[in-house]
Short mmCIF file of C-alpha atoms in Angstrom, two decimals:
data_model
loop_
_atom_site.label_atom_id
_atom_site.label_comp_id
_atom_site.label_asym_id
_atom_site.label_seq_id
_atom_site.Cartn_x
_atom_site.Cartn_y
_atom_site.Cartn_z
CA MET A 1 29.89 -50.45 1.50
CA THR A 2 33.42 -51.39 0.33
CA HIS A 3 35.39 -49.63 -2.36
CA ALA A 4 37.79 -51.14 -4.84
CA VAL A 5 41.16 -49.50 -5.32
CA ASP A 6 41.90 -48.30 -8.85
CA GLN A 7 44.13 -45.75 -10.52
CA HIS A 8 41.59 -42.96 -10.08
CA GLY A 9 40.75 -43.29 -6.39
CA THR A 10 41.70 -44.33 -2.88
CA GLU A 11 40.52 -47.06 -0.55
CA ASP A 12 37.88 -44.85 1.04
CA GLY A 13 36.34 -44.07 -2.33
CA THR A 14 37.44 -40.43 -2.54
CA ALA A 15 38.79 -39.13 -5.82
CA ASP A 16 42.40 -38.16 -6.21
CA SER A 17 43.72 -35.31 -8.33
CA VAL A 18 43.11 -37.10 -11.63
CA SER A 19 40.29 -35.37 -13.52
CA ALA A 20 37.18 -37.34 -14.34
CA PRO A 21 36.63 -38.06 -18.03
CA SER A 22 34.50 -35.50 -19.83
CA VAL A 23 30.90 -36.50 -20.48
CA ARG A 24 28.56 -34.98 -23.02
CA LEU A 25 25.25 -34.11 -21.40
CA PRO A 26 21.97 -34.40 -23.32
CA LEU A 27 21.28 -30.68 -23.36
CA ARG A 28 18.33 -29.71 -25.54
CA PRO A 29 19.80 -28.89 -28.98
CA GLU A 30 18.28 -25.41 -29.08
CA LEU A 31 20.13 -24.56 -25.84
CA ALA A 32 23.55 -25.71 -27.05
CA ASP A 33 24.86 -22.23 -27.87
CA GLU A 34 22.94 -20.32 -25.21
CA VAL A 35 24.47 -18.61 -22.18
CA PRO A 36 22.77 -17.74 -18.87
CA TYR A 37 21.05 -14.36 -18.61
CA GLY A 38 22.87 -11.79 -16.56
CA ALA A 39 23.89 -8.16 -16.49
CA PRO A 40 27.49 -7.58 -15.33
CA GLN A 41 27.86 -7.66 -11.53
CA LEU A 42 31.02 -5.67 -10.93
CA ASP A 43 32.38 -4.07 -7.78
CA VAL A 44 32.55 -0.41 -8.76
CA PRO A 45 31.58 2.75 -6.85
CA VAL A 46 28.57 3.73 -8.98
CA LEU A 47 26.14 0.98 -10.05
CA LEU A 48 23.62 2.26 -12.59
CA ASN A 49 23.03 -0.77 -14.80
CA VAL A 50 20.08 -2.88 -13.55
CA ASN A 51 17.41 -0.29 -12.72
CA GLU A 52 17.53 -0.83 -8.97
CA ASN A 53 16.18 1.72 -6.52
CA PRO A 54 19.33 3.31 -5.07
CA TYR A 55 17.75 4.07 -1.70
CA PRO A 56 17.81 1.20 0.84
CA PRO A 57 14.85 0.64 3.16
CA GLY A 58 14.84 2.58 6.41
CA GLU A 59 15.54 1.00 9.77
CA ASP A 60 11.85 0.94 10.66
CA VAL A 61 11.16 -1.11 7.53
CA VAL A 62 14.09 -3.43 8.28
CA ALA A 63 12.78 -3.95 11.81
CA THR A 64 9.29 -4.87 10.64
CA ILE A 65 10.62 -7.26 8.01
CA ALA A 66 12.94 -8.87 10.55
CA GLU A 67 10.06 -9.32 13.00
CA GLU A 68 7.77 -10.89 10.40
CA VAL A 69 10.50 -13.12 8.97
CA ALA A 70 11.37 -14.32 12.47
CA ARG A 71 7.72 -15.19 13.05
CA ALA A 72 7.64 -17.12 9.77
CA ALA A 73 10.91 -18.87 10.61
CA ARG A 74 9.40 -20.34 13.75
CA GLY A 75 7.01 -22.30 11.55
CA MET A 76 9.45 -23.29 8.83
CA ASN A 77 8.91 -26.97 9.59
CA ARG A 78 5.54 -26.53 7.87
CA TYR A 79 4.92 -25.70 4.22
CA PRO A 80 3.85 -22.12 3.49
CA ASP A 81 0.39 -21.07 2.39
CA ARG A 82 0.64 -22.26 -1.20
CA GLU A 83 -1.98 -19.72 -2.31
CA ALA A 84 -0.26 -16.78 -0.54
CA THR A 85 -3.76 -15.53 0.28
CA ALA A 86 -2.85 -12.80 2.77
CA LEU A 87 -0.08 -11.43 0.57
CA ARG A 88 -2.30 -11.40 -2.51
CA GLN A 89 -4.93 -9.43 -0.59
CA ASP A 90 -2.26 -6.95 0.54
CA LEU A 91 -1.18 -6.53 -3.09
CA ALA A 92 -4.80 -6.07 -4.19
CA ASP A 93 -5.25 -3.36 -1.56
CA TYR A 94 -2.08 -1.59 -2.71
CA LEU A 95 -3.08 -1.69 -6.39
CA GLU A 96 -6.56 -0.41 -5.54
CA MET A 97 -4.96 2.53 -3.76
CA GLU A 98 -2.52 3.14 -6.63
CA THR A 99 -4.97 2.80 -9.54
CA GLY A 100 -8.42 3.36 -8.02
CA VAL A 101 -9.65 -0.01 -9.34
CA HIS A 102 -11.29 -2.34 -6.82
CA LEU A 103 -9.60 -5.75 -6.68
CA GLU A 104 -9.90 -8.96 -4.68
CA HIS A 105 -7.12 -11.37 -3.80
CA LEU A 106 -8.51 -13.87 -6.33
CA ASP A 107 -7.62 -11.37 -9.07
CA VAL A 108 -3.95 -11.25 -8.04
CA TRP A 109 -1.12 -13.72 -8.56
CA ALA A 110 2.31 -13.54 -6.92
CA ALA A 111 5.59 -15.31 -7.59
CA ASN A 112 9.37 -15.03 -7.23
CA GLY A 113 9.82 -11.85 -9.21
CA SER A 114 7.90 -10.81 -12.30
CA ASN A 115 10.20 -13.17 -14.21
CA GLU A 116 8.47 -16.18 -12.66
CA VAL A 117 5.07 -14.56 -13.19
CA MET A 118 5.83 -14.22 -16.91
CA LEU A 119 7.15 -17.76 -17.08
CA HIS A 120 3.86 -18.96 -15.58
CA VAL A 121 2.01 -17.03 -18.30
CA LEU A 122 3.99 -18.73 -21.06
CA GLN A 123 3.63 -22.13 -19.40
CA ALA A 124 -0.13 -21.71 -19.22
CA PHE A 125 -0.86 -20.04 -22.56
CA GLY A 126 2.19 -20.75 -24.74
CA GLY A 127 3.84 -24.05 -25.60
CA PRO A 128 4.54 -26.13 -28.71
CA GLY A 129 2.61 -24.96 -31.76
CA ARG A 130 1.84 -21.58 -30.18
CA THR A 131 3.41 -18.14 -30.62
CA ALA A 132 4.25 -15.23 -28.36
CA LEU A 133 4.38 -11.80 -29.96
CA SER A 134 5.96 -8.54 -28.82
CA PHE A 135 7.39 -5.43 -30.43
CA ALA A 136 11.11 -4.69 -30.43
CA PRO A 137 13.13 -3.28 -28.87
CA THR A 138 11.74 -4.65 -25.64
CA TYR A 139 12.71 -6.66 -22.56
CA SER A 140 15.44 -9.17 -23.37
CA MET A 141 13.98 -11.91 -21.15
CA TYR A 142 10.76 -12.29 -23.16
CA PRO A 143 12.33 -14.52 -25.84
CA GLU A 144 13.91 -16.62 -23.10
CA TYR A 145 10.51 -17.29 -21.51
CA ALA A 146 9.33 -18.38 -24.95
CA ARG A 147 12.37 -20.57 -25.53
CA ASP A 148 12.05 -22.27 -22.15
CA THR A 149 8.40 -23.12 -22.78
CA HIS A 150 8.85 -24.26 -26.41
CA THR A 151 6.81 -21.28 -27.57
CA ASN A 152 7.52 -19.73 -30.95
CA TRP A 153 8.80 -16.15 -30.55
CA LEU A 154 8.06 -13.34 -33.01
CA VAL A 155 8.62 -9.59 -32.76
CA GLY A 156 7.13 -6.72 -34.65
CA ARG A 157 8.74 -3.30 -34.80
CA ARG A 158 8.36 -0.11 -32.87
CA GLU A 159 8.59 3.31 -34.49
CA ASP A 160 11.85 5.30 -34.59
CA ASP A 161 10.82 7.09 -31.38
CA PHE A 162 10.03 3.67 -29.79
CA THR A 163 6.28 4.23 -29.74
CA LEU A 164 3.96 1.52 -31.04
CA ASP A 165 1.59 2.28 -33.90
CA PRO A 166 -1.79 0.81 -32.87
CA ALA A 167 -2.91 0.04 -36.43
CA TYR A 168 0.36 -1.75 -37.17
CA ALA A 169 0.17 -3.70 -33.90
CA ALA A 170 -3.41 -4.78 -34.58
CA GLU A 171 -2.52 -5.95 -38.09
CA ALA A 172 0.48 -7.90 -36.77
CA ILE A 173 -1.75 -9.67 -34.25
CA ARG A 174 -4.28 -10.65 -36.91
CA GLU A 175 -1.52 -11.85 -39.23
CA VAL A 176 0.54 -13.81 -36.67
CA GLY A 177 -2.29 -15.23 -34.56
CA PRO A 178 -0.30 -15.36 -31.29
CA SER A 179 -1.63 -16.99 -28.14
CA VAL A 180 0.33 -14.52 -25.96
CA ILE A 181 0.98 -10.82 -26.61
CA LEU A 182 3.55 -9.11 -24.37
CA LEU A 183 3.60 -5.32 -24.04
CA ALA A 184 5.94 -3.53 -21.65
CA SER A 185 4.73 -0.13 -20.46
CA PRO A 186 6.95 1.64 -19.58
CA ASN A 187 9.02 -0.34 -22.02
CA ASN A 188 12.44 -1.71 -21.15
CA PRO A 189 15.01 -0.65 -22.37
CA THR A 190 13.44 2.48 -23.88
CA GLY A 191 11.24 3.79 -21.03
CA THR A 192 8.34 4.37 -23.42
CA ALA A 193 4.83 4.23 -21.95
CA LEU A 194 1.88 3.06 -24.04
CA PRO A 195 -1.22 5.25 -24.38
CA THR A 196 -4.48 3.65 -23.33
CA ALA A 197 -5.71 3.78 -26.94
CA THR A 198 -2.81 1.59 -28.08
CA ILE A 199 -3.49 -1.05 -25.44
CA GLU A 200 -7.19 -0.96 -26.34
CA ALA A 201 -6.33 -1.49 -30.02
CA VAL A 202 -4.19 -4.49 -29.12
CA CYS A 203 -6.91 -5.96 -26.90
CA GLU A 204 -9.57 -5.46 -29.58
CA ALA A 205 -7.38 -7.10 -32.21
CA ALA A 206 -6.80 -10.06 -29.88
CA LEU A 207 -10.55 -10.59 -29.70
CA THR A 208 -10.61 -11.21 -33.47
CA VAL A 209 -8.10 -14.10 -33.27
CA ASP A 210 -9.12 -17.67 -32.53
CA ILE A 211 -6.74 -19.88 -30.52
CA ASP A 212 -8.31 -23.30 -30.04
CA GLY A 213 -11.72 -21.73 -29.56
CA ALA A 214 -10.41 -18.94 -27.31
CA HIS A 215 -8.71 -15.56 -27.69
CA PRO A 216 -5.05 -14.63 -27.14
CA VAL A 217 -4.01 -13.23 -23.77
CA VAL A 218 -2.51 -9.74 -23.58
CA VAL A 219 -0.03 -9.02 -20.79
CA VAL A 220 0.99 -5.44 -20.06
CA ASP A 221 4.23 -5.48 -18.10
CA GLU A 222 4.16 -2.48 -15.75
CA ALA A 223 7.34 -3.21 -13.80
CA TYR A 224 8.19 0.51 -13.78
CA ALA A 225 4.65 1.89 -13.56
CA GLU A 226 5.14 3.79 -10.31
CA PHE A 227 7.72 5.99 -12.05
CA ARG A 228 5.36 7.07 -14.82
CA ARG A 229 4.76 10.77 -15.28
CA PRO A 230 1.55 12.32 -13.89
CA GLY A 231 -1.43 11.67 -16.14
CA THR A 232 -0.06 8.43 -17.58
CA PRO A 233 -2.76 5.79 -16.91
CA SER A 234 -2.28 2.19 -15.83
CA ALA A 235 -3.69 -0.67 -17.90
CA VAL A 236 -5.31 -1.93 -14.68
CA ALA A 237 -8.23 0.37 -15.57
CA LEU A 238 -8.96 -1.81 -18.63
CA LEU A 239 -9.21 -5.16 -16.84
CA GLU A 240 -12.97 -5.11 -16.42
CA ARG A 241 -13.45 -4.63 -20.18
CA TYR A 242 -10.98 -7.29 -21.29
CA PRO A 243 -11.01 -10.60 -19.38
CA ASN A 244 -8.05 -11.82 -21.49
CA LEU A 245 -5.89 -8.88 -20.28
CA ALA A 246 -3.41 -9.08 -17.41
CA VAL A 247 -1.12 -6.46 -15.87
CA SER A 248 2.11 -7.47 -14.15
CA ARG A 249 3.98 -5.45 -11.55
CA THR A 250 6.98 -5.91 -9.24
CA MET A 251 8.19 -4.81 -5.82
CA SER A 252 11.79 -4.72 -7.08
CA LYS A 253 11.84 -1.16 -8.40
CA ALA A 254 9.69 1.48 -6.72
CA PHE A 255 9.47 -0.53 -3.49
CA ALA A 256 13.28 -0.83 -3.23
CA ALA A 257 12.83 -4.57 -2.70
CA ALA A 258 14.82 -6.16 -5.53
CA GLY A 259 16.38 -8.54 -3.02
CA ALA A 260 12.99 -9.84 -1.90
CA ARG A 261 12.15 -11.21 -5.39
CA LEU A 262 8.42 -10.57 -5.42
CA GLY A 263 6.48 -9.98 -8.61
CA TYR A 264 2.73 -10.09 -9.13
CA LEU A 265 0.02 -9.99 -11.75
CA VAL A 266 -3.57 -8.78 -11.70
CA ALA A 267 -6.19 -10.20 -14.06
CA SER A 268 -9.53 -11.97 -14.07
CA THR A 269 -9.93 -14.80 -11.59
CA ALA A 270 -10.04 -17.26 -14.51
CA PHE A 271 -6.70 -15.96 -15.78
CA VAL A 272 -5.15 -16.28 -12.31
CA ASP A 273 -6.55 -19.79 -11.90
CA ALA A 274 -4.78 -20.81 -15.12
CA LEU A 275 -1.46 -19.74 -13.59
CA ARG A 276 -2.22 -21.72 -10.45
CA ILE A 277 -2.29 -24.86 -12.60
CA VAL A 278 1.32 -24.50 -13.79
CA ARG A 279 2.99 -23.12 -10.67
CA LEU A 280 5.12 -25.50 -8.66
CA PRO A 281 3.75 -26.56 -5.26
CA TYR A 282 4.52 -24.06 -2.51
CA HIS A 283 6.46 -21.93 -5.01
CA LEU A 284 6.47 -18.84 -2.78
CA SER A 285 8.29 -19.41 0.50
CA ALA A 286 6.93 -18.37 3.88
CA ILE A 287 9.97 -16.11 4.26
CA THR A 288 9.27 -14.33 0.97
CA GLN A 289 5.60 -13.91 1.81
CA ALA A 290 6.45 -12.49 5.23
CA ALA A 291 9.07 -10.07 3.91
CA ALA A 292 6.84 -8.80 1.10
CA GLY A 293 3.82 -8.39 3.37
CA ALA A 294 5.91 -6.44 5.86
CA ALA A 295 7.28 -4.20 3.12
CA LEU A 296 3.76 -3.43 1.88
CA ARG A 297 2.89 -2.15 5.35
CA HIS A 298 5.58 0.51 4.83
CA ARG A 299 4.67 1.38 1.25
CA GLU A 300 4.53 5.11 1.93
CA SER A 301 8.09 5.33 3.26
CA LEU A 302 9.49 2.82 0.77
CA MET A 303 8.04 4.79 -2.12
CA ALA A 304 8.89 8.18 -0.68
CA GLN A 305 11.89 8.45 -3.00
CA VAL A 306 9.91 7.79 -6.19
CA ALA A 307 9.24 11.50 -6.72
CA THR A 308 12.92 12.24 -6.12
CA LEU A 309 13.93 9.64 -8.70
CA ARG A 310 11.41 11.01 -11.21
CA ALA A 311 12.89 14.49 -10.80
CA GLU A 312 16.44 13.13 -11.14
CA ARG A 313 15.38 11.22 -14.26
CA ASP A 314 13.90 14.29 -15.89
CA ALA A 315 16.99 16.32 -15.04
CA THR A 316 19.16 13.59 -16.56
CA VAL A 317 17.12 13.63 -19.78
CA THR A 318 17.48 17.41 -19.98
CA TRP A 319 21.24 17.28 -19.38
CA LEU A 320 21.81 14.51 -21.92
CA ARG A 321 19.88 16.44 -24.56
CA GLU A 322 22.22 19.38 -24.01
CA GLN A 323 25.33 17.29 -24.69
CA ARG A 324 27.06 16.83 -28.02
CA LEU A 325 28.65 13.82 -29.62
CA PRO A 326 32.24 14.15 -30.90
CA ASP A 327 30.86 15.00 -34.35
CA GLY A 328 28.92 17.91 -32.86
CA LEU A 329 25.48 16.33 -33.19
CA PRO A 330 23.16 16.22 -30.17
CA PHE A 331 22.44 13.00 -28.32
CA ASP A 332 19.37 10.98 -29.09
CA VAL A 333 17.50 10.59 -25.79
CA ALA A 334 14.33 8.53 -25.51
CA ASP A 335 11.33 9.92 -23.64
CA THR A 336 10.99 7.85 -20.48
CA ASP A 337 8.42 7.06 -17.82
CA ALA A 338 10.75 4.64 -16.01
CA ASN A 339 13.72 4.95 -13.64
CA PHE A 340 16.25 4.82 -16.47
CA VAL A 341 17.20 6.70 -19.62
CA LEU A 342 18.20 5.29 -23.02
CA PHE A 343 20.60 7.55 -24.89
CA GLY A 344 22.94 7.51 -27.90
CA THR A 345 23.73 7.03 -30.60
CA PHE A 346 27.44 6.19 -30.50
CA GLY A 347 29.59 4.82 -33.28
CA ASP A 348 31.29 2.59 -30.70
CA ARG A 349 29.01 2.33 -27.72
CA HIS A 350 31.20 -0.33 -26.08
CA ALA A 351 34.11 2.12 -25.96
CA VAL A 352 31.89 4.66 -24.19
CA TRP A 353 30.60 1.97 -21.80
CA GLN A 354 34.16 0.88 -21.06
CA GLY A 355 35.30 4.47 -20.57
CA LEU A 356 32.59 4.96 -17.95
CA LEU A 357 33.49 1.68 -16.27
CA ASP A 358 37.17 2.71 -16.15
CA ARG A 359 35.99 5.76 -14.21
CA GLY A 360 33.99 3.68 -11.72
CA VAL A 361 30.54 4.05 -13.30
CA LEU A 362 28.69 0.95 -14.53
CA ILE A 363 25.74 1.44 -16.90
CA ARG A 364 24.09 -1.00 -19.34
CA GLU A 365 25.11 -1.74 -22.89
CA THR A 366 21.69 -2.69 -24.19
CA GLY A 367 19.00 -1.68 -26.64
CA PRO A 368 19.44 -0.95 -30.34
CA ASP A 369 22.93 -0.61 -31.77
CA GLY A 370 24.64 2.57 -30.62
CA TRP A 371 22.45 3.12 -27.54
CA LEU A 372 23.29 2.90 -23.82
CA ARG A 373 20.99 2.84 -20.80
CA VAL A 374 21.65 4.49 -17.45
CA SER A 375 19.60 3.72 -14.35
CA ILE A 376 18.70 6.66 -12.14
CA GLY A 377 20.68 6.73 -8.91
CA THR A 378 21.14 9.20 -6.10
CA SER A 379 22.03 12.79 -6.90
CA ALA A 380 25.67 12.03 -6.04
CA GLU A 381 25.71 8.98 -8.31
CA MET A 382 24.19 10.92 -11.19
CA ALA A 383 26.77 13.68 -10.72
CA ALA A 384 29.48 11.02 -10.97
CA PHE A 385 27.85 9.69 -14.15
CA ARG A 386 27.74 13.15 -15.74
CA ALA A 387 31.36 13.86 -14.84
CA ALA A 388 32.54 10.49 -16.17
CA LEU A 389 30.58 10.78 -19.42
CA THR A 390 31.94 14.30 -19.98
CA GLU A 391 35.50 12.98 -19.57
CA VAL A 392 34.88 10.08 -21.95
CA LEU A 393 33.46 12.36 -24.63
CA GLN A 394 36.27 14.87 -24.26
CA GLY A 395 38.74 12.03 -24.65
CA GLU A 396 37.03 10.97 -27.88
CA GLU A 397 37.19 14.53 -29.21
CA GLU A 398 40.92 14.77 -28.46
CA ALA A 399 41.54 11.40 -30.07
#
């Protein structure tokens, strides 16, 4: 192929330093003012902003993962098992151990993080002319799943203590007529777990709504379920009663496997089969399947720190409730069954967030106005958080 010489190039066709003319791309109009999702990724000593497990996997876990990934790599010239059958059975076995509910691999779906699982749900059950409903404040990605699938997004309200009134929720469902109902339990960013009676009320209300001759689906997002306090049930126990119910989980949090990007959902086989229709071919790589399966073999050691993190969380809640704002009032601290704590309320929460960051501690500026969220880290990291927050508050008092 020959190349003509012009003012913007050279004989070999490479561009010179002159910038190409700007071109307007046909971005969907509703995306014109949107920005990509993302919590700040900053290089500071104490990272407590994205609810990661602060404890890395042990060397025995690393060795098993490396061995299984190497085995998978030797067959990378072939496509992976597109149904991830072995991994789904491993996840079913884990959930049966964790909840006491018998499950088969056909009742489990897996994808690249619970984000992709939820996107599959909206692709299958949402879409133009349909509505997804949740109750705010809740996970900030839910409206993005709706946006990306052309699903109408509506939110009801939670109570002042971030609980959900079952009668109010049921009435909202009957009034809105959503095809998808999203409930996070424990809720993000508040940490609030839903009682079984509330989930039952939502499921019963969904059965009174007609969506093209069917009923809405209810998804309970249990990304933080392993951190729930003793006696707090999982919605998995309700699956047999409600075939339109699904429960999603992740290996990112309790399993200390955020880097593996493995989320999963358990529901009726018919529900799972609907997700199989919309997933991309071979969506879950052989490497991901191998790494996740290897990690599940070490679930006891990977989750050994969950009790430690629960204790650190409860101690953090107690300490925060003992603190005082510059005006002398106590903090508001949400009850939490997750690995994070939402606290406030600050007249200028960004100034507090920035003050912590200036002292090497990164937390999350999220939730209702005036609130901040801190992920639970190691005991040393939480000590650094307490010291930094004390300094910031003392500085505000002196100012």
